[in-house]
mmCIF file of C-alpha atoms in Angstrom:
data_model
loop_
_atom_site.group_PDB
_atom_site.id
_atom_site.type_symbol
_atom_site.label_atom_id
_atom_site.label_comp_id
_atom_site.label_asym_id
_atom_site.label_seq_id
_atom_site.Cartn_x
_atom_site.Cartn_y
_atom_site.Cartn_z
ATOM 1 C CA MET A 12 157.167 0.729 115.533
ATOM 2 C CA ALA A 13 155.523 1.565 112.162
ATOM 3 C CA ILE A 14 153.529 -1.637 112.161
ATOM 4 C CA SER A 15 151.750 -0.756 115.394
ATOM 5 C CA SER A 16 150.983 2.824 114.211
ATOM 6 C CA SER A 17 148.824 1.382 111.508
ATOM 7 C CA LEU A 18 146.534 0.075 114.245
ATOM 8 C CA TYR A 19 145.818 3.647 115.351
ATOM 9 C CA SER A 20 145.280 4.744 111.738
ATOM 10 C CA GLY A 21 142.655 2.025 111.418
ATOM 11 C CA ILE A 22 141.027 3.066 114.704
ATOM 12 C CA SER A 23 140.863 6.682 113.553
ATOM 13 C CA GLY A 24 139.154 5.507 110.365
ATOM 14 C CA LEU A 25 136.613 3.519 112.383
ATOM 15 C CA ASN A 26 135.846 6.496 114.653
ATOM 16 C CA THR A 27 135.536 8.943 111.772
ATOM 17 C CA ASN A 28 133.335 6.759 109.615
ATOM 18 C CA GLY A 29 131.192 5.979 112.672
ATOM 19 C CA ASN A 30 130.630 9.676 113.221
ATOM 20 C CA ALA A 31 129.835 10.090 109.512
ATOM 21 C CA MET A 32 127.258 7.325 109.792
ATOM 22 C CA ALA A 33 125.705 9.200 112.680
ATOM 23 C CA VAL A 34 125.388 12.300 110.556
ATOM 24 C CA ILE A 35 123.770 10.275 107.782
ATOM 25 C CA GLY A 36 121.375 8.556 110.210
ATOM 26 C CA ASN A 37 120.359 12.019 111.615
ATOM 27 C CA ASN A 38 119.661 13.254 108.098
ATOM 28 C CA ILE A 39 117.495 10.239 107.285
ATOM 29 C CA ALA A 40 115.673 10.503 110.560
ATOM 30 C CA ASN A 41 114.720 14.091 109.699
ATOM 31 C CA THR A 42 113.509 13.410 106.194
ATOM 32 C CA ASN A 43 110.047 14.715 107.111
ATOM 33 C CA THR A 44 111.109 17.422 109.580
ATOM 34 C CA ILE A 45 109.748 20.829 108.569
ATOM 35 C CA GLY A 46 112.502 23.301 107.652
ATOM 36 C CA PHE A 47 115.332 20.808 108.399
ATOM 37 C CA LYS A 48 118.686 21.470 106.758
ATOM 38 C CA SER A 49 120.776 18.371 106.010
ATOM 39 C CA SER A 50 124.372 18.033 107.277
ATOM 40 C CA ARG A 51 127.526 16.484 105.922
ATOM 41 C CA ALA A 52 130.638 15.134 107.595
ATOM 42 C CA VAL A 53 133.945 16.480 106.316
ATOM 43 C CA PHE A 54 137.063 14.376 106.934
ATOM 44 C CA SER A 55 140.684 15.576 107.227
ATOM 45 C CA ASP A 56 143.958 13.701 107.528
ATOM 46 C CA LEU A 57 145.903 13.778 110.806
ATOM 47 C CA LEU A 58 149.389 15.052 111.382
ATOM 48 C CA SER A 59 151.890 12.931 109.495
ATOM 49 C CA ALA A 60 155.095 11.504 110.954
ATOM 50 C CA SER A 61 158.463 12.184 109.274
ATOM 51 C CA ILE A 62 160.738 9.327 108.365
ATOM 52 C CA ASN A 63 164.193 9.250 106.750
ATOM 53 C CA GLY A 64 165.001 6.907 103.924
ATOM 54 C CA SER A 65 167.594 6.448 101.320
ATOM 55 C CA GLY A 66 165.711 8.911 99.118
ATOM 56 C CA GLY A 67 165.515 11.548 101.823
ATOM 57 C CA ALA A 68 162.881 12.667 104.297
ATOM 58 C CA SER A 69 159.315 11.494 103.787
ATOM 59 C CA GLN A 70 155.980 11.598 105.619
ATOM 60 C CA VAL A 71 153.735 8.798 106.791
ATOM 61 C CA GLY A 72 150.116 9.585 107.637
ATOM 62 C CA ARG A 73 148.596 8.807 110.983
ATOM 63 C CA GLY A 74 144.964 8.351 109.958
ATOM 64 C CA THR A 75 141.896 10.537 109.589
ATOM 65 C CA GLY A 76 139.729 12.724 111.750
ATOM 66 C CA LEU A 77 136.402 14.522 111.585
ATOM 67 C CA SER A 78 137.117 18.069 110.466
ATOM 68 C CA THR A 79 133.639 19.544 110.739
ATOM 69 C CA VAL A 80 129.960 18.790 110.253
ATOM 70 C CA ASP A 81 128.524 21.354 107.841
ATOM 71 C CA ASN A 82 124.895 22.479 107.770
ATOM 72 C CA ILE A 83 123.762 22.676 104.144
ATOM 73 C CA PHE A 84 121.449 25.690 103.896
ATOM 74 C CA GLY A 85 119.864 24.855 100.558
ATOM 75 C CA GLN A 86 116.339 25.892 99.522
ATOM 76 C CA GLY A 87 113.724 23.296 100.352
ATOM 77 C CA THR A 88 110.571 22.634 98.378
ATOM 78 C CA PHE A 89 107.202 23.833 99.639
ATOM 79 C CA GLU A 90 104.126 21.910 100.659
ATOM 80 C CA SER A 91 100.710 23.594 100.715
ATOM 81 C CA THR A 92 98.743 23.610 103.941
ATOM 82 C CA GLU A 93 95.268 24.680 105.161
ATOM 83 C CA SER A 94 96.576 27.021 107.935
ATOM 84 C CA ASN A 95 97.078 30.651 107.136
ATOM 85 C CA THR A 96 99.643 30.944 109.946
ATOM 86 C CA ASP A 97 101.940 28.443 108.173
ATOM 87 C CA LEU A 98 104.798 30.326 106.521
ATOM 88 C CA ALA A 99 107.655 29.337 104.231
ATOM 89 C CA ILE A 100 110.685 31.386 103.169
ATOM 90 C CA GLU A 101 112.034 31.547 99.667
ATOM 91 C CA GLY A 102 115.555 32.856 100.037
ATOM 92 C CA ASP A 103 118.246 33.002 102.713
ATOM 93 C CA GLY A 104 116.299 34.448 105.653
ATOM 94 C CA LEU A 105 115.457 32.845 108.922
ATOM 95 C CA PHE A 106 112.544 33.459 111.341
ATOM 96 C CA VAL A 107 113.548 35.091 114.644
ATOM 97 C CA LEU A 108 112.118 33.608 117.791
ATOM 98 C CA ARG A 109 112.540 34.079 121.569
ATOM 99 C CA GLU A 110 111.692 32.070 124.623
ATOM 100 C CA PRO A 111 109.024 33.748 126.811
ATOM 101 C CA THR A 112 111.417 33.901 129.774
ATOM 102 C CA ASN A 113 114.501 35.526 128.180
ATOM 103 C CA ALA A 114 115.589 37.800 125.370
ATOM 104 C CA THR A 115 117.924 35.338 123.566
ATOM 105 C CA ASN A 116 117.210 35.162 119.871
ATOM 106 C CA TYR A 117 116.872 31.858 118.070
ATOM 107 C CA TYR A 118 116.534 31.314 114.350
ATOM 108 C CA SER A 119 114.551 28.809 112.330
ATOM 109 C CA ARG A 120 113.295 27.932 108.851
ATOM 110 C CA ALA A 121 110.349 25.988 110.234
ATOM 111 C CA GLY A 122 107.264 28.161 109.862
ATOM 112 C CA ALA A 123 104.528 25.956 111.497
ATOM 113 C CA PHE A 124 103.203 28.756 113.684
ATOM 114 C CA ARG A 125 99.962 29.237 115.615
ATOM 115 C CA PHE A 126 98.495 31.715 118.127
ATOM 116 C CA ASP A 127 98.489 30.606 121.724
ATOM 117 C CA GLY A 128 95.922 31.435 124.439
ATOM 118 C CA GLU A 129 97.543 34.813 125.149
ATOM 119 C CA GLY A 130 97.560 35.805 121.464
ATOM 120 C CA PHE A 131 101.267 35.286 120.884
ATOM 121 C CA LEU A 132 102.413 33.894 117.541
ATOM 122 C CA VAL A 133 104.477 30.854 118.548
ATOM 123 C CA ASN A 134 106.097 27.725 117.170
ATOM 124 C CA PRO A 135 104.963 24.264 118.440
ATOM 125 C CA GLU A 136 107.526 24.519 121.327
ATOM 126 C CA GLY A 137 106.180 27.942 122.493
ATOM 127 C CA PHE A 138 108.940 30.142 121.185
ATOM 128 C CA ARG A 139 107.532 33.563 120.172
ATOM 129 C CA VAL A 140 107.891 34.886 116.707
ATOM 130 C CA GLN A 141 109.471 38.380 116.447
ATOM 131 C CA GLY A 142 108.180 41.295 114.446
ATOM 132 C CA LYS A 143 107.901 45.068 114.190
ATOM 133 C CA SER A 144 104.692 46.418 115.656
ATOM 134 C CA PHE A 145 102.379 49.048 114.033
ATOM 135 C CA ASP A 146 101.288 52.147 115.923
ATOM 136 C CA VAL A 147 97.745 53.440 116.048
ATOM 137 C CA SER A 148 98.272 55.362 112.817
ATOM 138 C CA GLY A 149 99.244 52.168 110.982
ATOM 139 C CA ASN A 150 103.009 53.038 110.787
ATOM 140 C CA LEU A 151 105.738 50.628 111.688
ATOM 141 C CA SER A 152 107.488 51.394 114.957
ATOM 142 C CA ALA A 153 111.097 52.481 114.863
ATOM 143 C CA GLY A 154 112.132 50.253 117.763
ATOM 144 C CA ASP A 155 113.508 46.726 117.932
ATOM 145 C CA ALA A 156 111.459 43.688 116.997
ATOM 146 C CA THR A 157 109.204 42.387 119.729
ATOM 147 C CA ASP A 158 106.856 39.441 120.326
ATOM 148 C CA VAL A 159 104.031 39.266 117.779
ATOM 149 C CA GLN A 160 100.851 39.438 119.834
ATOM 150 C CA VAL A 161 97.164 40.035 119.091
ATOM 151 C CA ASP A 162 94.736 40.864 121.893
ATOM 152 C CA ILE A 163 92.352 37.981 121.152
ATOM 153 C CA ASN A 164 90.051 38.640 124.086
ATOM 154 C CA ALA A 165 89.267 42.314 123.494
ATOM 155 C CA ALA A 166 86.815 43.973 121.164
ATOM 156 C CA ILE A 167 87.731 47.267 119.475
ATOM 157 C CA PRO A 168 85.712 50.308 120.535
ATOM 158 C CA ALA A 169 83.788 52.508 118.146
ATOM 159 C CA ASN A 170 85.527 55.231 116.293
ATOM 160 C CA MET A 171 83.573 58.467 115.834
ATOM 161 C CA THR A 172 83.501 59.779 112.255
ATOM 162 C CA ALA A 173 85.837 62.777 111.910
ATOM 163 C CA ASN A 174 86.329 62.928 108.118
ATOM 164 C CA MET A 175 83.958 62.300 105.232
ATOM 165 C CA THR A 176 84.700 62.419 101.491
ATOM 166 C CA LEU A 177 82.229 62.378 98.606
ATOM 167 C CA SER A 178 83.285 61.905 95.009
ATOM 168 C CA THR A 179 80.436 62.732 92.646
ATOM 169 C CA ASN A 180 79.598 63.855 89.173
ATOM 170 C CA LEU A 181 76.964 66.614 88.886
ATOM 171 C CA ASP A 182 75.068 66.662 85.606
ATOM 172 C CA ALA A 183 76.105 69.692 83.569
ATOM 173 C CA ASN A 184 72.697 69.725 81.893
ATOM 174 C CA SER A 185 70.822 70.133 85.195
ATOM 175 C CA THR A 186 68.340 72.992 85.398
ATOM 176 C CA VAL A 187 69.567 76.178 87.051
ATOM 177 C CA MET A 188 67.439 77.137 90.056
ATOM 178 C CA THR A 189 65.425 80.306 89.551
ATOM 179 C CA ALA A 190 66.729 83.303 91.457
ATOM 180 C CA PRO A 191 66.221 84.287 94.164
ATOM 181 C CA PHE A 192 67.082 80.775 95.374
ATOM 182 C CA THR A 193 66.275 79.312 98.781
ATOM 183 C CA PHE A 194 67.014 75.719 99.734
ATOM 184 C CA ASP A 195 64.181 73.842 101.424
ATOM 185 C CA VAL A 196 64.756 70.181 102.307
ATOM 186 C CA THR A 197 61.036 69.522 102.076
ATOM 187 C CA ASP A 198 60.835 71.002 98.535
ATOM 188 C CA PRO A 199 62.237 68.630 95.891
ATOM 189 C CA THR A 200 62.259 71.484 93.375
ATOM 190 C CA SER A 201 64.932 73.301 95.429
ATOM 191 C CA TYR A 202 67.647 70.809 94.642
ATOM 192 C CA ASN A 203 68.882 68.756 91.636
ATOM 193 C CA TYR A 204 70.529 65.820 93.378
ATOM 194 C CA ALA A 205 71.021 64.346 96.866
ATOM 195 C CA SER A 206 73.416 61.760 98.332
ATOM 196 C CA SER A 207 73.307 60.207 101.863
ATOM 197 C CA THR A 208 76.227 58.946 103.860
ATOM 198 C CA THR A 209 76.243 56.869 107.053
ATOM 199 C CA VAL A 210 78.389 58.234 109.899
ATOM 200 C CA TYR A 211 79.155 56.926 113.425
ATOM 201 C CA ASP A 212 78.776 58.665 116.719
ATOM 202 C CA SER A 213 81.034 58.226 119.777
ATOM 203 C CA LEU A 214 79.175 55.126 120.923
ATOM 204 C CA GLY A 215 79.191 53.484 117.478
ATOM 205 C CA ASN A 216 75.566 54.284 116.592
ATOM 206 C CA THR A 217 74.922 55.040 112.909
ATOM 207 C CA HIS A 218 73.363 58.241 111.665
ATOM 208 C CA MET A 219 72.647 59.683 108.241
ATOM 209 C CA LEU A 220 73.949 62.861 106.738
ATOM 210 C CA THR A 221 72.477 63.898 103.380
ATOM 211 C CA THR A 222 74.098 66.314 101.011
ATOM 212 C CA TYR A 223 71.733 68.200 98.641
ATOM 213 C CA PHE A 224 73.172 69.774 95.469
ATOM 214 C CA SER A 225 71.409 72.671 93.747
ATOM 215 C CA LYS A 226 72.657 74.311 90.514
ATOM 216 C CA VAL A 227 72.405 78.057 90.946
ATOM 217 C CA THR A 228 73.219 81.190 88.917
ATOM 218 C CA PRO A 229 77.026 81.286 88.296
ATOM 219 C CA ILE A 230 79.042 83.353 90.702
ATOM 220 C CA ALA A 231 81.797 85.104 88.774
ATOM 221 C CA PRO A 232 84.438 84.246 87.756
ATOM 222 C CA ALA A 233 83.116 80.664 87.778
ATOM 223 C CA ASP A 234 81.341 79.291 84.646
ATOM 224 C CA HIS A 235 79.086 77.115 86.793
ATOM 225 C CA THR A 236 78.112 77.200 90.471
ATOM 226 C CA TRP A 237 76.408 74.659 92.648
ATOM 227 C CA GLU A 238 75.219 75.175 96.224
ATOM 228 C CA TYR A 239 75.328 72.222 98.550
ATOM 229 C CA ASN A 240 73.518 71.856 101.826
ATOM 230 C CA VAL A 241 74.202 69.149 104.422
ATOM 231 C CA VAL A 242 71.208 67.992 106.493
ATOM 232 C CA ASP A 243 71.145 65.554 109.438
ATOM 233 C CA GLU A 244 68.601 62.821 109.906
ATOM 234 C CA SER A 245 66.203 65.235 111.715
ATOM 235 C CA ASN A 246 66.286 67.530 108.624
ATOM 236 C CA ASN A 247 68.395 70.147 110.479
ATOM 237 C CA LEU A 248 70.684 72.106 108.200
ATOM 238 C CA VAL A 249 74.252 71.569 109.545
ATOM 239 C CA ALA A 250 76.403 73.050 106.776
ATOM 240 C CA THR A 251 76.175 74.934 103.497
ATOM 241 C CA ASP A 252 78.663 76.151 100.880
ATOM 242 C CA ILE A 253 79.225 76.416 97.126
ATOM 243 C CA LEU A 254 81.130 74.550 94.410
ATOM 244 C CA ASN A 255 82.548 76.379 91.432
ATOM 245 C CA PHE A 256 83.387 74.757 88.125
ATOM 246 C CA ASP A 257 85.191 75.923 85.003
ATOM 247 C CA ALA A 258 84.102 75.536 81.409
ATOM 248 C CA VAL A 259 85.425 71.935 81.144
ATOM 249 C CA GLY A 260 83.653 70.746 84.306
ATOM 250 C CA GLU A 261 86.605 70.772 86.703
ATOM 251 C CA GLN A 262 86.058 71.822 90.270
ATOM 252 C CA ASP A 263 87.735 74.918 91.628
ATOM 253 C CA PRO A 264 90.142 73.499 94.282
ATOM 254 C CA ALA A 265 89.428 76.494 96.527
ATOM 255 C CA THR A 266 85.917 75.126 97.025
ATOM 256 C CA GLY A 267 84.613 71.751 98.218
ATOM 257 C CA THR A 268 85.606 71.662 101.904
ATOM 258 C CA VAL A 269 83.396 72.493 104.824
ATOM 259 C CA ALA A 270 83.455 71.899 108.591
ATOM 260 C CA ILE A 271 80.356 70.428 110.184
ATOM 261 C CA ALA A 272 80.556 71.433 113.824
ATOM 262 C CA GLY A 273 78.767 70.475 117.012
ATOM 263 C CA LEU A 274 76.544 67.614 115.840
ATOM 264 C CA ASN A 275 74.419 66.494 118.826
ATOM 265 C CA TRP A 276 72.878 63.085 118.330
ATOM 266 C CA GLY A 277 71.709 62.802 121.942
ATOM 267 C CA GLY A 278 71.648 59.550 123.940
ATOM 268 C CA GLY A 279 74.713 60.533 125.914
ATOM 269 C CA THR A 280 76.994 60.768 122.892
ATOM 270 C CA ALA A 281 79.763 63.342 122.551
ATOM 271 C CA LEU A 282 79.385 66.389 120.297
ATOM 272 C CA GLN A 283 80.760 65.588 116.894
ATOM 273 C CA ASP A 284 82.723 67.588 114.352
ATOM 274 C CA ILE A 285 83.181 66.305 110.809
ATOM 275 C CA ASP A 286 85.334 67.712 108.012
ATOM 276 C CA LEU A 287 83.529 67.180 104.699
ATOM 277 C CA THR A 288 85.516 67.075 101.476
ATOM 278 C CA LEU A 289 83.820 67.099 98.074
ATOM 279 C CA ASP A 290 85.767 65.861 95.058
ATOM 280 C CA THR A 291 83.338 66.572 92.267
ATOM 281 C CA THR A 292 83.141 67.037 88.537
ATOM 282 C CA GLN A 293 80.468 68.591 86.338
ATOM 283 C CA TYR A 294 80.212 66.545 83.117
ATOM 284 C CA ALA A 295 77.249 65.971 80.843
ATOM 285 C CA ASN A 296 76.469 62.656 82.519
ATOM 286 C CA ASP A 297 73.855 61.705 85.095
ATOM 287 C CA SER A 298 74.533 62.955 88.562
ATOM 288 C CA GLN A 299 75.889 60.030 90.581
ATOM 289 C CA VAL A 300 78.108 59.147 93.496
ATOM 290 C CA LEU A 301 81.380 57.724 92.282
ATOM 291 C CA SER A 302 82.608 56.904 95.770
ATOM 292 C CA GLN A 303 82.111 57.907 99.359
ATOM 293 C CA ASP A 304 84.193 57.303 102.418
ATOM 294 C CA GLN A 305 84.251 58.139 106.118
ATOM 295 C CA ASP A 306 86.707 57.087 108.812
ATOM 296 C CA GLY A 307 84.222 56.027 111.559
ATOM 297 C CA TYR A 308 83.143 52.513 112.542
ATOM 298 C CA GLY A 309 81.140 50.745 115.199
ATOM 299 C CA PRO A 310 82.529 48.377 117.902
ATOM 300 C CA GLY A 311 83.665 44.995 116.691
ATOM 301 C CA ASN A 312 84.776 41.580 117.876
ATOM 302 C CA LEU A 313 87.800 39.723 116.602
ATOM 303 C CA MET A 314 86.807 37.291 113.846
ATOM 304 C CA LYS A 315 90.111 36.027 112.499
ATOM 305 C CA ILE A 316 93.826 36.785 112.258
ATOM 306 C CA SER A 317 95.544 36.678 108.920
ATOM 307 C CA ILE A 318 99.181 36.872 107.704
ATOM 308 C CA ASP A 319 99.997 38.031 104.172
ATOM 309 C CA GLU A 320 103.072 37.605 101.943
ATOM 310 C CA THR A 321 104.711 40.726 103.381
ATOM 311 C CA GLY A 322 104.608 39.192 106.864
ATOM 312 C CA THR A 323 101.959 41.617 108.049
ATOM 313 C CA VAL A 324 99.766 40.222 110.839
ATOM 314 C CA THR A 325 96.272 41.657 110.531
ATOM 315 C CA ALA A 326 93.348 41.381 112.930
ATOM 316 C CA ASN A 327 89.928 41.250 111.210
ATOM 317 C CA TYR A 328 86.939 42.384 113.188
ATOM 318 C CA SER A 329 83.167 41.838 112.810
ATOM 319 C CA ASN A 330 82.600 45.487 111.925
ATOM 320 C CA GLY A 331 84.715 45.158 108.777
ATOM 321 C CA GLU A 332 87.791 46.840 110.238
ATOM 322 C CA ARG A 333 91.194 45.361 109.538
ATOM 323 C CA ILE A 334 93.899 46.497 111.949
ATOM 324 C CA LYS A 335 97.601 45.815 111.279
ATOM 325 C CA ILE A 336 99.255 44.458 114.386
ATOM 326 C CA SER A 337 102.807 43.585 113.492
ATOM 327 C CA ARG A 338 105.117 42.669 110.608
ATOM 328 C CA ILE A 339 107.300 39.545 110.938
ATOM 329 C CA VAL A 340 111.060 40.112 110.591
ATOM 330 C CA LEU A 341 113.630 37.824 109.080
ATOM 331 C CA ALA A 342 117.351 37.525 109.815
ATOM 332 C CA LYS A 343 120.339 36.710 107.557
ATOM 333 C CA PHE A 344 123.937 35.775 108.390
ATOM 334 C CA ALA A 345 127.176 36.120 106.427
ATOM 335 C CA ASN A 346 128.184 32.588 107.412
ATOM 336 C CA PHE A 347 125.212 30.246 107.904
ATOM 337 C CA GLY A 348 127.693 27.454 108.647
ATOM 338 C CA GLY A 349 128.613 29.198 111.880
ATOM 339 C CA LEU A 350 125.106 28.711 113.357
ATOM 340 C CA VAL A 351 124.710 26.074 116.024
ATOM 341 C CA LYS A 352 121.770 23.654 116.097
ATOM 342 C CA GLN A 353 119.822 23.814 119.343
ATOM 343 C CA GLY A 354 117.167 21.161 118.574
ATOM 344 C CA GLN A 355 113.453 21.896 118.016
ATOM 345 C CA ASN A 356 114.305 23.228 114.539
ATOM 346 C CA LEU A 357 116.215 26.109 116.092
ATOM 347 C CA PHE A 358 119.693 27.638 115.521
ATOM 348 C CA SER A 359 121.651 30.026 117.726
ATOM 349 C CA ALA A 360 124.149 32.604 116.515
ATOM 350 C CA THR A 361 127.894 32.441 117.170
ATOM 351 C CA ASP A 362 130.791 34.740 116.401
ATOM 352 C CA ALA A 363 131.648 32.501 113.480
ATOM 353 C CA ALA A 364 128.264 33.262 111.891
ATOM 354 C CA GLY A 365 128.705 36.971 112.110
ATOM 355 C CA PRO A 366 126.150 39.530 113.294
ATOM 356 C CA PRO A 367 122.615 39.022 112.005
ATOM 357 C CA ARG A 368 121.148 41.349 109.372
ATOM 358 C CA THR A 369 117.506 41.741 110.505
ATOM 359 C CA GLY A 370 114.774 43.313 108.433
ATOM 360 C CA MET A 371 111.519 42.881 106.547
ATOM 361 C CA PRO A 372 110.797 40.095 104.088
ATOM 362 C CA GLY A 373 111.850 40.966 100.548
ATOM 363 C CA PRO A 374 114.358 40.196 97.833
ATOM 364 C CA GLU A 375 117.362 40.494 100.194
ATOM 365 C CA LEU A 376 116.200 38.485 103.186
ATOM 366 C CA GLY A 377 113.702 36.226 101.443
ATOM 367 C CA ASN A 378 110.079 36.260 100.371
ATOM 368 C CA LEU A 379 107.328 34.778 102.478
ATOM 369 C CA PHE A 380 104.648 32.337 101.304
ATOM 370 C CA THR A 381 101.482 31.776 103.355
ATOM 371 C CA ASN A 382 99.650 28.481 103.679
ATOM 372 C CA ALA A 383 102.947 26.703 102.957
ATOM 373 C CA LEU A 384 105.736 24.981 104.841
ATOM 374 C CA GLU A 385 109.320 24.306 103.688
ATOM 375 C CA GLN A 386 110.176 20.631 103.539
ATOM 376 C CA SER A 387 113.423 19.008 104.671
ATOM 377 C CA THR A 388 116.349 19.353 102.292
ATOM 378 C CA VAL A 389 117.441 15.753 102.886
ATOM 379 C CA ASP A 390 117.932 13.832 99.611
ATOM 380 C CA LEU A 391 117.283 10.170 100.483
ATOM 381 C CA ALA A 392 118.979 8.833 97.372
ATOM 382 C CA ALA A 393 122.151 10.756 98.094
ATOM 383 C CA GLU A 394 122.083 9.735 101.759
ATOM 384 C CA PHE A 395 121.850 6.049 100.844
ATOM 385 C CA VAL A 396 124.895 6.383 98.498
ATOM 386 C CA LYS A 397 126.775 8.075 101.302
ATOM 387 C CA MET A 398 125.710 5.265 103.627
ATOM 388 C CA ILE A 399 127.186 2.648 101.250
ATOM 389 C CA THR A 400 130.514 4.451 100.904
ATOM 390 C CA THR A 401 130.741 5.101 104.626
ATOM 391 C CA GLN A 402 130.012 1.445 105.355
ATOM 392 C CA ARG A 403 132.736 0.386 102.962
ATOM 393 C CA GLY A 404 135.174 2.803 104.550
ATOM 394 C CA PHE A 405 134.402 1.429 107.970
ATOM 395 C CA GLN A 406 134.868 -2.195 106.728
ATOM 396 C CA ALA A 407 138.146 -1.336 105.053
ATOM 397 C CA ASN A 408 139.528 0.242 108.240
ATOM 398 C CA SER A 409 138.465 -2.742 110.256
ATOM 399 C CA ARG A 410 140.518 -4.854 107.781
ATOM 400 C CA VAL A 411 143.539 -2.708 108.465
ATOM 401 C CA ILE A 412 143.272 -3.557 112.162
ATOM 402 C CA THR A 413 142.798 -7.283 111.636
ATOM 403 C CA THR A 414 145.608 -7.438 109.066
ATOM 404 C CA THR A 415 147.952 -5.526 111.370
ATOM 405 C CA ASP A 416 147.088 -7.902 114.161
ATOM 406 C CA GLU A 417 148.066 -10.829 111.966
ATOM 407 C CA MET A 418 151.344 -9.143 111.109
ATOM 408 C CA LEU A 419 152.074 -8.580 114.803
ATOM 409 C CA GLY A 420 151.289 -12.241 115.412
ATOM 410 C CA GLU A 421 153.868 -13.242 112.781
ATOM 411 C CA LEU A 422 156.372 -11.011 114.504
ATOM 412 C CA ILE A 423 155.800 -12.633 117.840
ATOM 413 C CA ASN A 424 156.102 -16.107 116.296
ATOM 414 C CA LEU A 425 159.711 -15.280 115.319
ATOM 415 C CA LYS A 426 160.710 -16.104 118.930
ATOM 416 C CA ARG A 427 159.752 -19.740 118.549
#
């Protein structure tokens, strides 16, 4: 009977509006949840019944049902924090995380990370952040993303100097040494300028190499010629060569490199070879060192770990060295609505979401911001409006049931 079918239409309205209220309540409960994406309930009508009347065939609805609960992946606002391991994403990307015990990927917008006791970058629940690791040469590995981990309990060993570079200007107005010329480290009149550089041996001890520059009689076809002599801290001559310059003070690129071989510092250190490169000019300015560099360093202890806007995790050591450890990856889906919430601010992928596009932070996948967290996208004002309309819908459907009950009562009273 049509009158009784309205009871079921009213019940479907109660159930659907009840579920909608649950969605609203969950949104409001997560107003302050980091990286939370609000949801919405979408209703749909149920299959209609066909009836025949004098005007032909018609349809009568049978109520409503919950079609789907959509996750709204809008951009949340940022809040500044004091932790440099807090990260926020501007864009569509998601952080990739894994449980320590399996290789299943989970995805999240909540970037409240920290390093655990084993040096893994984790979220508060212990899921490990994924990233591409750097090799010893500072290049990103070509393999899949792995757990981001820093060895927090180990110091880095010393690195023996193997390359040294000096960038200097040699005064064009310097006096030319009288021929025949012989360099003598103890005779200040046998050189025009000197520069010292600290180098490291195999144990991390520091030593001094001094380069002495002497302007000598030009060696054709050069317009100007300088002899340079490299002396160790015991005044032993370890290398010598010449620099040629043209008429405008530019160095002949065929000169300026020399190999220093077999340095023996003693104390159980290894023999040391250093390739010295001189990048010099000869202008009418005072002789001076513009820059000097060498690739050695002493041993160091871990001081802090930093993460920059590119997602690069860097270990900073007490000896001044900064070693890149890993670069955090982000993931993007064609259909974010196909992701399934797993609790703990995590999503899991499904076939409906499509395969993830995983890569480095940037314009496509999203930009990272450090010392920041993304706030919940819940709009309280909008949720309260939805709460009012849902409550009215629930009340109206309850009136359908009570009214239908009264109509059935009138029908039963016809028997009296």
